[in-house]
Amino acid sequence: MKQCNLFSLAAVGMLLASCAGSKIKEASVLGKAGGEIASNSQKPLAGMRQRVAGDLPIERIASLIGPDALPAPDGMARADRKGLQKSLELREKALNRLGAAYASFGALADYKAGETIAGEMKGLADAVNTYGKAGSTKANPVSDELSIVLQQTPRVITDQVQLKMLRAASKDIRTRVEVFRGVLEHDRKVHLIVMQHIAGDQVNRYDQLVRIDPTAAQSSVAGALSKLGLKATDKLVKGFYAKDEDAKSLLHEMFKEDCDGLVAKHMAFYDATIVTLRKLEAAHQQFEGERHFDPNALLAQAKELSSLADAYQKSLPQ
């Protein structure tokens, strides 16, 4: 009877070890996918900040005719641009810390190393809270309290202990991702209004410039269109020089499309990032429970965001 019980206990132990091993492999994928998502979400932000700082369509005109000839932006547009730059900078820093946190999470899954993850969680919490405060969001700040309790001894830990640590670390990362995503959703609404105002100011300044110096405006628009892979026809150019109202109207629309296109691309990237973060949160929740998430689907989502980030990045200054 005792021997039977021993066999039963051994069988249960082997089953638990097998389940723990499977979950630990999932954690490794979660760390990899989370790191890729953080990196891909960050890719275009430096280029976006650069463009907002001084490479919007109207600034391309300045490179051809000199900045003194340009009508000045209105005061609100100037403040909008400064605020948008700061928000993008803080968002970039938070995503950088998120990537570092996922690297530590992956190390905990692969090497049973828990020494650095607590520090990364604190750094991520600080970065997310700073980003949230800058946007005046009502999201609750991330607490410094951690779910994970690091095991100091023994040096080689069992799969069951490792899985317990991983689940606790997963909760710590997830709560930070949830707050970050909430800030991002708030910023998306604010930035849509801000960027639409900036785009409108660009078009107004272009229209003022056309009235002041139509030749300079036309040549600059042709240069801007060329950067987008478009080309103004000779007929359109000649019509503009001849003060053809249809030609002027068409060039105006082309310039407006360039300005509005920047807004649309940025909002599309916001939406894709938010959707991806939601799926990442869902994977964490499944990992923390008894369910299994689909590793291939999560990696495919990270790859899809990467493709969108690359396409967006190509449209920005290098």
PDB file of C-alpha atoms in Angstrom:
ATOM      1  CA  MET A   1       0.000   0.000   0.000  1.00  0.00           C
ATOM      2  CA  LYS A   2       2.829   2.366   0.953  1.00  0.00           C
ATOM      3  CA  GLN A   3       4.615   1.526  -2.301  1.00  0.00           C
ATOM      4  CA  CYS A   4       1.421   2.361  -4.231  1.00  0.00           C
ATOM      5  CA  ASN A   5       1.186   5.705  -2.476  1.00  0.00           C
ATOM      6  CA  LEU A   6       4.809   6.435  -3.289  1.00  0.00           C
ATOM      7  CA  PHE A   7       4.170   5.684  -6.963  1.00  0.00           C
ATOM      8  CA  SER A   8       1.100   7.931  -6.891  1.00  0.00           C
ATOM      9  CA  LEU A   9       3.041  10.779  -5.321  1.00  0.00           C
ATOM     10  CA  ALA A  10       5.826  10.334  -7.841  1.00  0.00           C
ATOM     11  CA  ALA A  11       3.322  10.424 -10.705  1.00  0.00           C
ATOM     12  CA  VAL A  12       1.738  13.621  -9.342  1.00  0.00           C
ATOM     13  CA  GLY A  13       5.182  15.170  -8.919  1.00  0.00           C
ATOM     14  CA  MET A  14       6.147  14.320 -12.493  1.00  0.00           C
ATOM     15  CA  LEU A  15       2.857  15.779 -13.782  1.00  0.00           C
ATOM     16  CA  LEU A  16       3.360  19.025 -11.853  1.00  0.00           C
ATOM     17  CA  ALA A  17       6.950  19.261 -13.074  1.00  0.00           C
ATOM     18  CA  SER A  18       5.790  18.719 -16.655  1.00  0.00           C
ATOM     19  CA  CYS A  19       3.107  21.444 -16.354  1.00  0.00           C
ATOM     20  CA  ALA A  20       5.590  23.820 -14.760  1.00  0.00           C
ATOM     21  CA  GLY A  21       8.109  23.146 -17.532  1.00  0.00           C
ATOM     22  CA  SER A  22       5.498  23.910 -20.187  1.00  0.00           C
ATOM     23  CA  LYS A  23       4.541  27.163 -18.477  1.00  0.00           C
ATOM     24  CA  ILE A  24       8.200  28.192 -18.136  1.00  0.00           C
ATOM     25  CA  LYS A  25       8.612  27.768 -21.901  1.00  0.00           C
ATOM     26  CA  GLU A  26       5.588  30.015 -22.381  1.00  0.00           C
ATOM     27  CA  ALA A  27       7.226  32.606 -20.129  1.00  0.00           C
ATOM     28  CA  SER A  28      10.301  32.582 -22.338  1.00  0.00           C
ATOM     29  CA  VAL A  29       8.129  33.346 -25.394  1.00  0.00           C
ATOM     30  CA  LEU A  30       6.259  36.017 -23.417  1.00  0.00           C
ATOM     31  CA  GLY A  31       9.558  37.695 -22.563  1.00  0.00           C
ATOM     32  CA  LYS A  32      10.692  37.610 -26.191  1.00  0.00           C
ATOM     33  CA  ALA A  33       7.367  38.862 -27.603  1.00  0.00           C
ATOM     34  CA  GLY A  34       7.056  41.574 -24.942  1.00  0.00           C
ATOM     35  CA  GLY A  35      10.558  42.828 -25.710  1.00  0.00           C
ATOM     36  CA  GLU A  36       9.827  42.934 -29.444  1.00  0.00           C
ATOM     37  CA  ILE A  37       6.532  44.762 -28.887  1.00  0.00           C
ATOM     38  CA  ALA A  38       8.231  47.363 -26.673  1.00  0.00           C
ATOM     39  CA  SER A  39      10.982  47.860 -29.265  1.00  0.00           C
ATOM     40  CA  ASN A  40       8.582  48.055 -32.227  1.00  0.00           C
ATOM     41  CA  SER A  41       6.317  50.510 -30.381  1.00  0.00           C
ATOM     42  CA  GLN A  42       9.351  52.727 -29.908  1.00  0.00           C
ATOM     43  CA  LYS A  43      10.805  52.546 -33.429  1.00  0.00           C
ATOM     44  CA  PRO A  44       9.213  55.575 -35.139  1.00  0.00           C
ATOM     45  CA  LEU A  45       9.098  57.904 -32.124  1.00  0.00           C
ATOM     46  CA  ALA A  46      12.522  59.530 -32.570  1.00  0.00           C
ATOM     47  CA  GLY A  47      11.693  60.335 -36.209  1.00  0.00           C
ATOM     48  CA  MET A  48       8.299  61.634 -35.170  1.00  0.00           C
ATOM     49  CA  ARG A  49       9.864  63.942 -32.583  1.00  0.00           C
ATOM     50  CA  GLN A  50      12.333  65.184 -35.189  1.00  0.00           C
ATOM     51  CA  ARG A  51       9.577  65.943 -37.645  1.00  0.00           C
ATOM     52  CA  VAL A  52       7.460  67.762 -35.076  1.00  0.00           C
ATOM     53  CA  ALA A  53      10.547  69.714 -33.978  1.00  0.00           C
ATOM     54  CA  GLY A  54      11.384  71.058 -37.421  1.00  0.00           C
ATOM     55  CA  ASP A  55      10.629  68.891 -40.440  1.00  0.00           C
ATOM     56  CA  LEU A  56       6.913  69.389 -40.981  1.00  0.00           C
ATOM     57  CA  PRO A  57       5.958  70.205 -44.587  1.00  0.00           C
ATOM     58  CA  ILE A  58       6.152  73.964 -44.060  1.00  0.00           C
ATOM     59  CA  GLU A  59       9.737  73.657 -42.761  1.00  0.00           C
ATOM     60  CA  ARG A  60      10.701  71.882 -45.969  1.00  0.00           C
ATOM     61  CA  ILE A  61       9.710  75.111 -47.695  1.00  0.00           C
ATOM     62  CA  ALA A  62      12.065  77.045 -45.404  1.00  0.00           C
ATOM     63  CA  SER A  63      14.971  74.915 -46.612  1.00  0.00           C
ATOM     64  CA  LEU A  64      14.327  76.221 -50.140  1.00  0.00           C
ATOM     65  CA  ILE A  65      13.407  79.854 -49.634  1.00  0.00           C
ATOM     66  CA  GLY A  66      14.847  80.718 -46.216  1.00  0.00           C
ATOM     67  CA  PRO A  67      13.087  80.765 -42.838  1.00  0.00           C
ATOM     68  CA  ASP A  68      12.601  84.539 -42.811  1.00  0.00           C
ATOM     69  CA  ALA A  69      10.143  84.316 -45.694  1.00  0.00           C
ATOM     70  CA  LEU A  70       7.814  81.930 -43.841  1.00  0.00           C
ATOM     71  CA  PRO A  71       4.728  83.162 -42.007  1.00  0.00           C
ATOM     72  CA  ALA A  72       5.127  82.427 -38.278  1.00  0.00           C
ATOM     73  CA  PRO A  73       3.038  79.680 -36.661  1.00  0.00           C
ATOM     74  CA  ASP A  74       0.266  80.749 -34.341  1.00  0.00           C
ATOM     75  CA  GLY A  75       1.023  80.641 -30.631  1.00  0.00           C
ATOM     76  CA  MET A  76      -1.145  77.608 -29.912  1.00  0.00           C
ATOM     77  CA  ALA A  77       0.483  75.563 -32.682  1.00  0.00           C
ATOM     78  CA  ARG A  78       3.914  76.429 -31.281  1.00  0.00           C
ATOM     79  CA  ALA A  79       2.844  75.284 -27.787  1.00  0.00           C
ATOM     80  CA  ASP A  80       1.198  72.164 -29.259  1.00  0.00           C
ATOM     81  CA  ARG A  81       4.416  71.133 -30.942  1.00  0.00           C
ATOM     82  CA  LYS A  82       6.477  71.613 -27.788  1.00  0.00           C
ATOM     83  CA  GLY A  83       4.027  69.571 -25.705  1.00  0.00           C
ATOM     84  CA  LEU A  84       3.832  66.812 -28.316  1.00  0.00           C
ATOM     85  CA  GLN A  85       7.625  66.534 -28.452  1.00  0.00           C
ATOM     86  CA  LYS A  86       7.821  66.135 -24.660  1.00  0.00           C
ATOM     87  CA  SER A  87       5.072  63.509 -24.609  1.00  0.00           C
ATOM     88  CA  LEU A  88       6.784  61.491 -27.357  1.00  0.00           C
ATOM     89  CA  GLU A  89      10.072  61.677 -25.481  1.00  0.00           C
ATOM     90  CA  LEU A  90       8.535  60.349 -22.243  1.00  0.00           C
ATOM     91  CA  ARG A  91       6.663  57.647 -24.141  1.00  0.00           C
ATOM     92  CA  GLU A  92       9.959  56.567 -25.701  1.00  0.00           C
ATOM     93  CA  LYS A  93      11.639  56.374 -22.281  1.00  0.00           C
ATOM     94  CA  ALA A  94       8.781  54.308 -20.815  1.00  0.00           C
ATOM     95  CA  LEU A  95       8.941  51.863 -23.734  1.00  0.00           C
ATOM     96  CA  ASN A  96      12.699  51.588 -23.296  1.00  0.00           C
ATOM     97  CA  ARG A  97      12.195  50.601 -19.658  1.00  0.00           C
ATOM     98  CA  LEU A  98       9.448  48.167 -20.675  1.00  0.00           C
ATOM     99  CA  GLY A  99      11.902  46.470 -23.035  1.00  0.00           C
ATOM    100  CA  ALA A 100      14.448  46.173 -20.206  1.00  0.00           C
ATOM    101  CA  ALA A 101      11.797  44.667 -17.919  1.00  0.00           C
ATOM    102  CA  TYR A 102      10.917  42.030 -20.529  1.00  0.00           C
ATOM    103  CA  ALA A 103      14.606  41.220 -20.992  1.00  0.00           C
ATOM    104  CA  SER A 104      14.834  40.520 -17.243  1.00  0.00           C
ATOM    105  CA  PHE A 105      11.621  38.483 -17.377  1.00  0.00           C
ATOM    106  CA  GLY A 106      13.062  36.405 -20.229  1.00  0.00           C
ATOM    107  CA  ALA A 107      16.261  35.864 -18.242  1.00  0.00           C
ATOM    108  CA  LEU A 108      14.226  34.700 -15.268  1.00  0.00           C
ATOM    109  CA  ALA A 109      12.492  32.169 -17.523  1.00  0.00           C
ATOM    110  CA  ASP A 110      15.625  30.988 -19.304  1.00  0.00           C
ATOM    111  CA  TYR A 111      18.251  31.088 -16.576  1.00  0.00           C
ATOM    112  CA  LYS A 112      16.305  31.171 -13.305  1.00  0.00           C
ATOM    113  CA  ALA A 113      17.916  34.534 -12.567  1.00  0.00           C
ATOM    114  CA  GLY A 114      15.784  36.851 -10.451  1.00  0.00           C
ATOM    115  CA  GLU A 115      18.404  39.336  -9.230  1.00  0.00           C
ATOM    116  CA  THR A 116      17.747  42.190 -11.672  1.00  0.00           C
ATOM    117  CA  ILE A 117      14.015  42.020 -12.267  1.00  0.00           C
ATOM    118  CA  ALA A 118      12.951  43.916  -9.110  1.00  0.00           C
ATOM    119  CA  GLY A 119      15.087  46.905 -10.116  1.00  0.00           C
ATOM    120  CA  GLU A 120      13.677  46.850 -13.637  1.00  0.00           C
ATOM    121  CA  MET A 121      10.112  46.811 -12.279  1.00  0.00           C
ATOM    122  CA  LYS A 122      10.786  49.921 -10.208  1.00  0.00           C
ATOM    123  CA  GLY A 123      12.398  51.699 -13.172  1.00  0.00           C
ATOM    124  CA  LEU A 124       9.433  50.794 -15.388  1.00  0.00           C
ATOM    125  CA  ALA A 125       6.938  52.033 -12.780  1.00  0.00           C
ATOM    126  CA  ASP A 126       8.774  55.369 -12.505  1.00  0.00           C
ATOM    127  CA  ALA A 127       8.880  55.822 -16.300  1.00  0.00           C
ATOM    128  CA  VAL A 128       5.181  54.968 -16.780  1.00  0.00           C
ATOM    129  CA  ASN A 129       4.139  57.298 -13.939  1.00  0.00           C
ATOM    130  CA  THR A 130       6.230  60.165 -15.354  1.00  0.00           C
ATOM    131  CA  TYR A 131       4.647  59.651 -18.778  1.00  0.00           C
ATOM    132  CA  GLY A 132       1.172  59.606 -17.219  1.00  0.00           C
ATOM    133  CA  LYS A 133       1.722  62.792 -15.195  1.00  0.00           C
ATOM    134  CA  ALA A 134       2.919  64.681 -18.284  1.00  0.00           C
ATOM    135  CA  GLY A 135      -0.327  63.891 -20.088  1.00  0.00           C
ATOM    136  CA  SER A 136      -2.526  64.794 -17.096  1.00  0.00           C
ATOM    137  CA  THR A 137      -4.204  61.404 -17.411  1.00  0.00           C
ATOM    138  CA  LYS A 138      -6.543  60.205 -14.660  1.00  0.00           C
ATOM    139  CA  ALA A 139      -5.060  56.692 -14.714  1.00  0.00           C
ATOM    140  CA  ASN A 140      -3.989  55.413 -11.282  1.00  0.00           C
ATOM    141  CA  PRO A 141      -0.188  55.517 -10.897  1.00  0.00           C
ATOM    142  CA  VAL A 142       1.765  52.278 -10.705  1.00  0.00           C
ATOM    143  CA  SER A 143       2.686  51.221  -7.168  1.00  0.00           C
ATOM    144  CA  ASP A 144       6.277  50.345  -6.243  1.00  0.00           C
ATOM    145  CA  GLU A 145       4.995  47.222  -4.460  1.00  0.00           C
ATOM    146  CA  LEU A 146       6.015  43.970  -6.121  1.00  0.00           C
ATOM    147  CA  SER A 147       4.257  40.628  -6.278  1.00  0.00           C
ATOM    148  CA  ILE A 148       7.489  38.769  -6.931  1.00  0.00           C
ATOM    149  CA  VAL A 149       9.474  37.511  -3.947  1.00  0.00           C
ATOM    150  CA  LEU A 150      12.991  36.646  -5.037  1.00  0.00           C
ATOM    151  CA  GLN A 151      14.384  33.347  -3.849  1.00  0.00           C
ATOM    152  CA  GLN A 152      17.825  33.825  -2.380  1.00  0.00           C
ATOM    153  CA  THR A 153      18.421  30.136  -1.604  1.00  0.00           C
ATOM    154  CA  PRO A 154      18.998  27.587  -2.863  1.00  0.00           C
ATOM    155  CA  ARG A 155      21.045  28.719  -5.853  1.00  0.00           C
ATOM    156  CA  VAL A 156      19.388  26.164  -8.135  1.00  0.00           C
ATOM    157  CA  ILE A 157      15.626  26.495  -7.779  1.00  0.00           C
ATOM    158  CA  THR A 158      12.987  23.980  -8.738  1.00  0.00           C
ATOM    159  CA  ASP A 159      10.618  24.453 -11.684  1.00  0.00           C
ATOM    160  CA  GLN A 160       7.705  24.936  -9.279  1.00  0.00           C
ATOM    161  CA  VAL A 161       9.474  27.741  -7.413  1.00  0.00           C
ATOM    162  CA  GLN A 162      10.635  29.274 -10.668  1.00  0.00           C
ATOM    163  CA  LEU A 163       7.085  29.231 -12.081  1.00  0.00           C
ATOM    164  CA  LYS A 164       5.768  30.904  -8.920  1.00  0.00           C
ATOM    165  CA  MET A 165       8.343  33.672  -9.336  1.00  0.00           C
ATOM    166  CA  LEU A 166       7.520  34.036 -13.031  1.00  0.00           C
ATOM    167  CA  ARG A 167       3.796  34.335 -12.404  1.00  0.00           C
ATOM    168  CA  ALA A 168       4.406  37.011  -9.785  1.00  0.00           C
ATOM    169  CA  ALA A 169       6.786  38.867 -12.132  1.00  0.00           C
ATOM    170  CA  SER A 170       4.225  38.566 -14.921  1.00  0.00           C
ATOM    171  CA  LYS A 171       1.632  40.271 -12.736  1.00  0.00           C
ATOM    172  CA  ASP A 172       4.083  43.072 -11.944  1.00  0.00           C
ATOM    173  CA  ILE A 173       4.792  43.691 -15.638  1.00  0.00           C
ATOM    174  CA  ARG A 174       1.137  43.374 -16.643  1.00  0.00           C
ATOM    175  CA  THR A 175      -0.068  45.980 -14.156  1.00  0.00           C
ATOM    176  CA  ARG A 176       2.527  48.402 -15.539  1.00  0.00           C
ATOM    177  CA  VAL A 177       1.577  47.622 -19.139  1.00  0.00           C
ATOM    178  CA  GLU A 178      -2.099  48.215 -18.298  1.00  0.00           C
ATOM    179  CA  VAL A 179      -1.355  51.667 -16.843  1.00  0.00           C
ATOM    180  CA  PHE A 180       0.928  52.546 -19.763  1.00  0.00           C
ATOM    181  CA  ARG A 181      -1.739  51.493 -22.257  1.00  0.00           C
ATOM    182  CA  GLY A 182      -4.306  53.609 -20.403  1.00  0.00           C
ATOM    183  CA  VAL A 183      -2.035  56.651 -20.688  1.00  0.00           C
ATOM    184  CA  LEU A 184      -1.520  55.883 -24.368  1.00  0.00           C
ATOM    185  CA  GLU A 185      -5.283  55.742 -24.973  1.00  0.00           C
ATOM    186  CA  HIS A 186      -5.680  59.112 -23.240  1.00  0.00           C
ATOM    187  CA  ASP A 187      -2.815  60.591 -25.289  1.00  0.00           C
ATOM    188  CA  ARG A 188      -4.317  59.289 -28.506  1.00  0.00           C
ATOM    189  CA  LYS A 189      -7.436  61.413 -27.965  1.00  0.00           C
ATOM    190  CA  VAL A 190      -5.433  64.491 -26.981  1.00  0.00           C
ATOM    191  CA  HIS A 191      -2.823  64.111 -29.711  1.00  0.00           C
ATOM    192  CA  LEU A 192      -5.453  63.727 -32.425  1.00  0.00           C
ATOM    193  CA  ILE A 193      -6.773  67.207 -31.588  1.00  0.00           C
ATOM    194  CA  VAL A 194      -3.242  68.614 -31.202  1.00  0.00           C
ATOM    195  CA  MET A 195      -1.953  67.166 -34.471  1.00  0.00           C
ATOM    196  CA  GLN A 196      -5.048  68.247 -36.394  1.00  0.00           C
ATOM    197  CA  HIS A 197      -4.466  71.788 -35.144  1.00  0.00           C
ATOM    198  CA  ILE A 198      -0.784  71.627 -36.134  1.00  0.00           C
ATOM    199  CA  ALA A 199      -1.741  70.339 -39.604  1.00  0.00           C
ATOM    200  CA  GLY A 200      -4.313  73.106 -39.991  1.00  0.00           C
ATOM    201  CA  ASP A 201      -1.707  75.697 -39.024  1.00  0.00           C
ATOM    202  CA  GLN A 202       0.658  74.247 -41.648  1.00  0.00           C
ATOM    203  CA  VAL A 203      -1.960  74.656 -44.386  1.00  0.00           C
ATOM    204  CA  ASN A 204      -2.803  78.210 -43.266  1.00  0.00           C
ATOM    205  CA  ARG A 205       0.863  79.193 -43.407  1.00  0.00           C
ATOM    206  CA  TYR A 206       1.190  77.611 -46.847  1.00  0.00           C
ATOM    207  CA  ASP A 207      -1.799  79.595 -48.117  1.00  0.00           C
ATOM    208  CA  GLN A 208      -0.281  82.793 -46.702  1.00  0.00           C
ATOM    209  CA  LEU A 209       2.989  81.992 -48.437  1.00  0.00           C
ATOM    210  CA  VAL A 210       1.267  81.450 -51.776  1.00  0.00           C
ATOM    211  CA  ARG A 211      -0.145  84.942 -51.539  1.00  0.00           C
ATOM    212  CA  ILE A 212       3.281  86.361 -50.677  1.00  0.00           C
ATOM    213  CA  ASP A 213       5.541  84.329 -52.993  1.00  0.00           C
ATOM    214  CA  PRO A 214       3.724  81.842 -55.263  1.00  0.00           C
ATOM    215  CA  THR A 215       6.897  80.769 -57.108  1.00  0.00           C
ATOM    216  CA  ALA A 216       8.682  79.715 -53.918  1.00  0.00           C
ATOM    217  CA  ALA A 217       5.580  77.980 -52.618  1.00  0.00           C
ATOM    218  CA  GLN A 218       5.097  75.998 -55.826  1.00  0.00           C
ATOM    219  CA  SER A 219       8.689  74.788 -56.024  1.00  0.00           C
ATOM    220  CA  SER A 220       8.669  73.798 -52.360  1.00  0.00           C
ATOM    221  CA  VAL A 221       5.446  71.830 -52.747  1.00  0.00           C
ATOM    222  CA  ALA A 222       6.955  70.014 -55.729  1.00  0.00           C
ATOM    223  CA  GLY A 223       9.904  69.075 -53.487  1.00  0.00           C
ATOM    224  CA  ALA A 224       7.607  67.899 -50.694  1.00  0.00           C
ATOM    225  CA  LEU A 225       5.564  65.825 -53.142  1.00  0.00           C
ATOM    226  CA  SER A 226       8.731  64.291 -54.547  1.00  0.00           C
ATOM    227  CA  LYS A 227       9.641  63.091 -51.054  1.00  0.00           C
ATOM    228  CA  LEU A 228       6.280  61.339 -50.899  1.00  0.00           C
ATOM    229  CA  GLY A 229       6.872  59.678 -54.279  1.00  0.00           C
ATOM    230  CA  LEU A 230       4.459  62.023 -56.089  1.00  0.00           C
ATOM    231  CA  LYS A 231       5.218  64.401 -58.927  1.00  0.00           C
ATOM    232  CA  ALA A 232       3.588  67.616 -60.063  1.00  0.00           C
ATOM    233  CA  THR A 233       3.086  67.541 -63.851  1.00  0.00           C
ATOM    234  CA  ASP A 234       4.487  70.218 -66.153  1.00  0.00           C
ATOM    235  CA  LYS A 235       0.930  71.296 -66.920  1.00  0.00           C
ATOM    236  CA  LEU A 236       0.241  71.757 -63.225  1.00  0.00           C
ATOM    237  CA  VAL A 237       3.457  73.717 -62.735  1.00  0.00           C
ATOM    238  CA  LYS A 238       2.783  75.980 -65.715  1.00  0.00           C
ATOM    239  CA  GLY A 239      -0.797  76.467 -64.583  1.00  0.00           C
ATOM    240  CA  PHE A 240       0.444  77.541 -61.163  1.00  0.00           C
ATOM    241  CA  TYR A 241       2.872  80.072 -62.657  1.00  0.00           C
ATOM    242  CA  ALA A 242       0.033  81.361 -64.856  1.00  0.00           C
ATOM    243  CA  LYS A 243      -2.062  81.821 -61.709  1.00  0.00           C
ATOM    244  CA  ASP A 244      -4.467  79.103 -62.829  1.00  0.00           C
ATOM    245  CA  GLU A 245      -6.923  78.737 -59.942  1.00  0.00           C
ATOM    246  CA  ASP A 246      -7.413  74.995 -60.594  1.00  0.00           C
ATOM    247  CA  ALA A 247      -3.658  74.428 -60.422  1.00  0.00           C
ATOM    248  CA  LYS A 248      -3.420  76.423 -57.214  1.00  0.00           C
ATOM    249  CA  SER A 249      -6.297  74.475 -55.720  1.00  0.00           C
ATOM    250  CA  LEU A 250      -4.749  71.134 -56.649  1.00  0.00           C
ATOM    251  CA  LEU A 251      -1.375  72.036 -55.149  1.00  0.00           C
ATOM    252  CA  HIS A 252      -3.161  73.239 -52.028  1.00  0.00           C
ATOM    253  CA  GLU A 253      -4.907  69.858 -51.741  1.00  0.00           C
ATOM    254  CA  MET A 254      -1.647  67.982 -52.280  1.00  0.00           C
ATOM    255  CA  PHE A 255       0.006  69.974 -49.519  1.00  0.00           C
ATOM    256  CA  LYS A 256      -2.986  69.448 -47.221  1.00  0.00           C
ATOM    257  CA  GLU A 257      -2.890  65.694 -47.905  1.00  0.00           C
ATOM    258  CA  ASP A 258       0.766  65.627 -46.871  1.00  0.00           C
ATOM    259  CA  CYS A 259      -0.080  67.370 -43.566  1.00  0.00           C
ATOM    260  CA  ASP A 260      -3.188  65.276 -42.904  1.00  0.00           C
ATOM    261  CA  GLY A 261      -1.337  62.107 -43.900  1.00  0.00           C
ATOM    262  CA  LEU A 262       1.096  62.574 -41.028  1.00  0.00           C
ATOM    263  CA  VAL A 263      -1.817  62.761 -38.586  1.00  0.00           C
ATOM    264  CA  ALA A 264      -3.464  59.653 -40.058  1.00  0.00           C
ATOM    265  CA  LYS A 265      -0.248  57.597 -39.948  1.00  0.00           C
ATOM    266  CA  HIS A 266       0.458  58.575 -36.362  1.00  0.00           C
ATOM    267  CA  MET A 267      -3.081  57.726 -35.229  1.00  0.00           C
ATOM    268  CA  ALA A 268      -2.946  54.385 -37.063  1.00  0.00           C
ATOM    269  CA  PHE A 269       0.274  53.550 -35.241  1.00  0.00           C
ATOM    270  CA  TYR A 270      -1.300  54.561 -31.925  1.00  0.00           C
ATOM    271  CA  ASP A 271      -4.235  52.205 -32.612  1.00  0.00           C
ATOM    272  CA  ALA A 272      -1.999  49.301 -33.629  1.00  0.00           C
ATOM    273  CA  THR A 273       0.159  49.746 -30.514  1.00  0.00           C
ATOM    274  CA  ILE A 274      -2.880  49.833 -28.224  1.00  0.00           C
ATOM    275  CA  VAL A 275      -4.386  46.692 -29.811  1.00  0.00           C
ATOM    276  CA  THR A 276      -1.056  44.868 -29.485  1.00  0.00           C
ATOM    277  CA  LEU A 277      -0.652  45.867 -25.829  1.00  0.00           C
ATOM    278  CA  ARG A 278      -4.155  44.558 -25.077  1.00  0.00           C
ATOM    279  CA  LYS A 279      -3.221  41.180 -26.588  1.00  0.00           C
ATOM    280  CA  LEU A 280       0.000  41.190 -24.588  1.00  0.00           C
ATOM    281  CA  GLU A 281      -1.980  41.822 -21.389  1.00  0.00           C
ATOM    282  CA  ALA A 282      -4.331  38.928 -22.259  1.00  0.00           C
ATOM    283  CA  ALA A 283      -1.337  36.604 -22.753  1.00  0.00           C
ATOM    284  CA  HIS A 284      -0.015  37.604 -19.316  1.00  0.00           C
ATOM    285  CA  GLN A 285      -3.381  36.850 -17.709  1.00  0.00           C
ATOM    286  CA  GLN A 286      -3.507  33.414 -19.324  1.00  0.00           C
ATOM    287  CA  PHE A 287       0.058  32.684 -18.245  1.00  0.00           C
ATOM    288  CA  GLU A 288      -0.693  33.735 -14.663  1.00  0.00           C
ATOM    289  CA  GLY A 289      -3.665  31.332 -14.565  1.00  0.00           C
ATOM    290  CA  GLU A 290      -3.947  27.755 -15.716  1.00  0.00           C
ATOM    291  CA  ARG A 291      -4.795  28.535 -19.355  1.00  0.00           C
ATOM    292  CA  HIS A 292      -2.252  28.606 -22.183  1.00  0.00           C
ATOM    293  CA  PHE A 293      -1.853  31.462 -24.655  1.00  0.00           C
ATOM    294  CA  ASP A 294      -0.895  30.917 -28.300  1.00  0.00           C
ATOM    295  CA  PRO A 295       2.840  31.771 -28.563  1.00  0.00           C
ATOM    296  CA  ASN A 296       2.786  31.851 -32.373  1.00  0.00           C
ATOM    297  CA  ALA A 297      -0.150  34.272 -32.440  1.00  0.00           C
ATOM    298  CA  LEU A 298       1.585  36.625 -29.988  1.00  0.00           C
ATOM    299  CA  LEU A 299       4.854  36.557 -31.958  1.00  0.00           C
ATOM    300  CA  ALA A 300       2.900  37.159 -35.174  1.00  0.00           C
ATOM    301  CA  GLN A 301       1.262  40.212 -33.537  1.00  0.00           C
ATOM    302  CA  ALA A 302       4.701  41.540 -32.607  1.00  0.00           C
ATOM    303  CA  LYS A 303       5.869  40.996 -36.198  1.00  0.00           C
ATOM    304  CA  GLU A 304       2.800  42.789 -37.587  1.00  0.00           C
ATOM    305  CA  LEU A 305       3.506  45.808 -35.381  1.00  0.00           C
ATOM    306  CA  SER A 306       7.126  45.729 -36.552  1.00  0.00           C
ATOM    307  CA  SER A 307       6.060  45.911 -40.212  1.00  0.00           C
ATOM    308  CA  LEU A 308       3.763  48.852 -39.500  1.00  0.00           C
ATOM    309  CA  ALA A 309       6.501  50.599 -37.490  1.00  0.00           C
ATOM    310  CA  ASP A 310       8.988  50.134 -40.357  1.00  0.00           C
ATOM    311  CA  ALA A 311       6.526  51.549 -42.903  1.00  0.00           C
ATOM    312  CA  TYR A 312       5.757  54.511 -40.645  1.00  0.00           C
ATOM    313  CA  GLN A 313       9.445  55.084 -39.927  1.00  0.00           C
ATOM    314  CA  LYS A 314      10.272  55.243 -43.650  1.00  0.00           C
ATOM    315  CA  SER A 315       7.853  58.147 -44.060  1.00  0.00           C
ATOM    316  CA  LEU A 316       9.680  60.136 -41.360  1.00  0.00           C
ATOM    317  CA  PRO A 317      13.048  61.951 -41.505  1.00  0.00           C
ATOM    318  CA  GLN A 318      16.047  59.699 -41.081  1.00  0.00           C
TER     319      GLN A 318
END
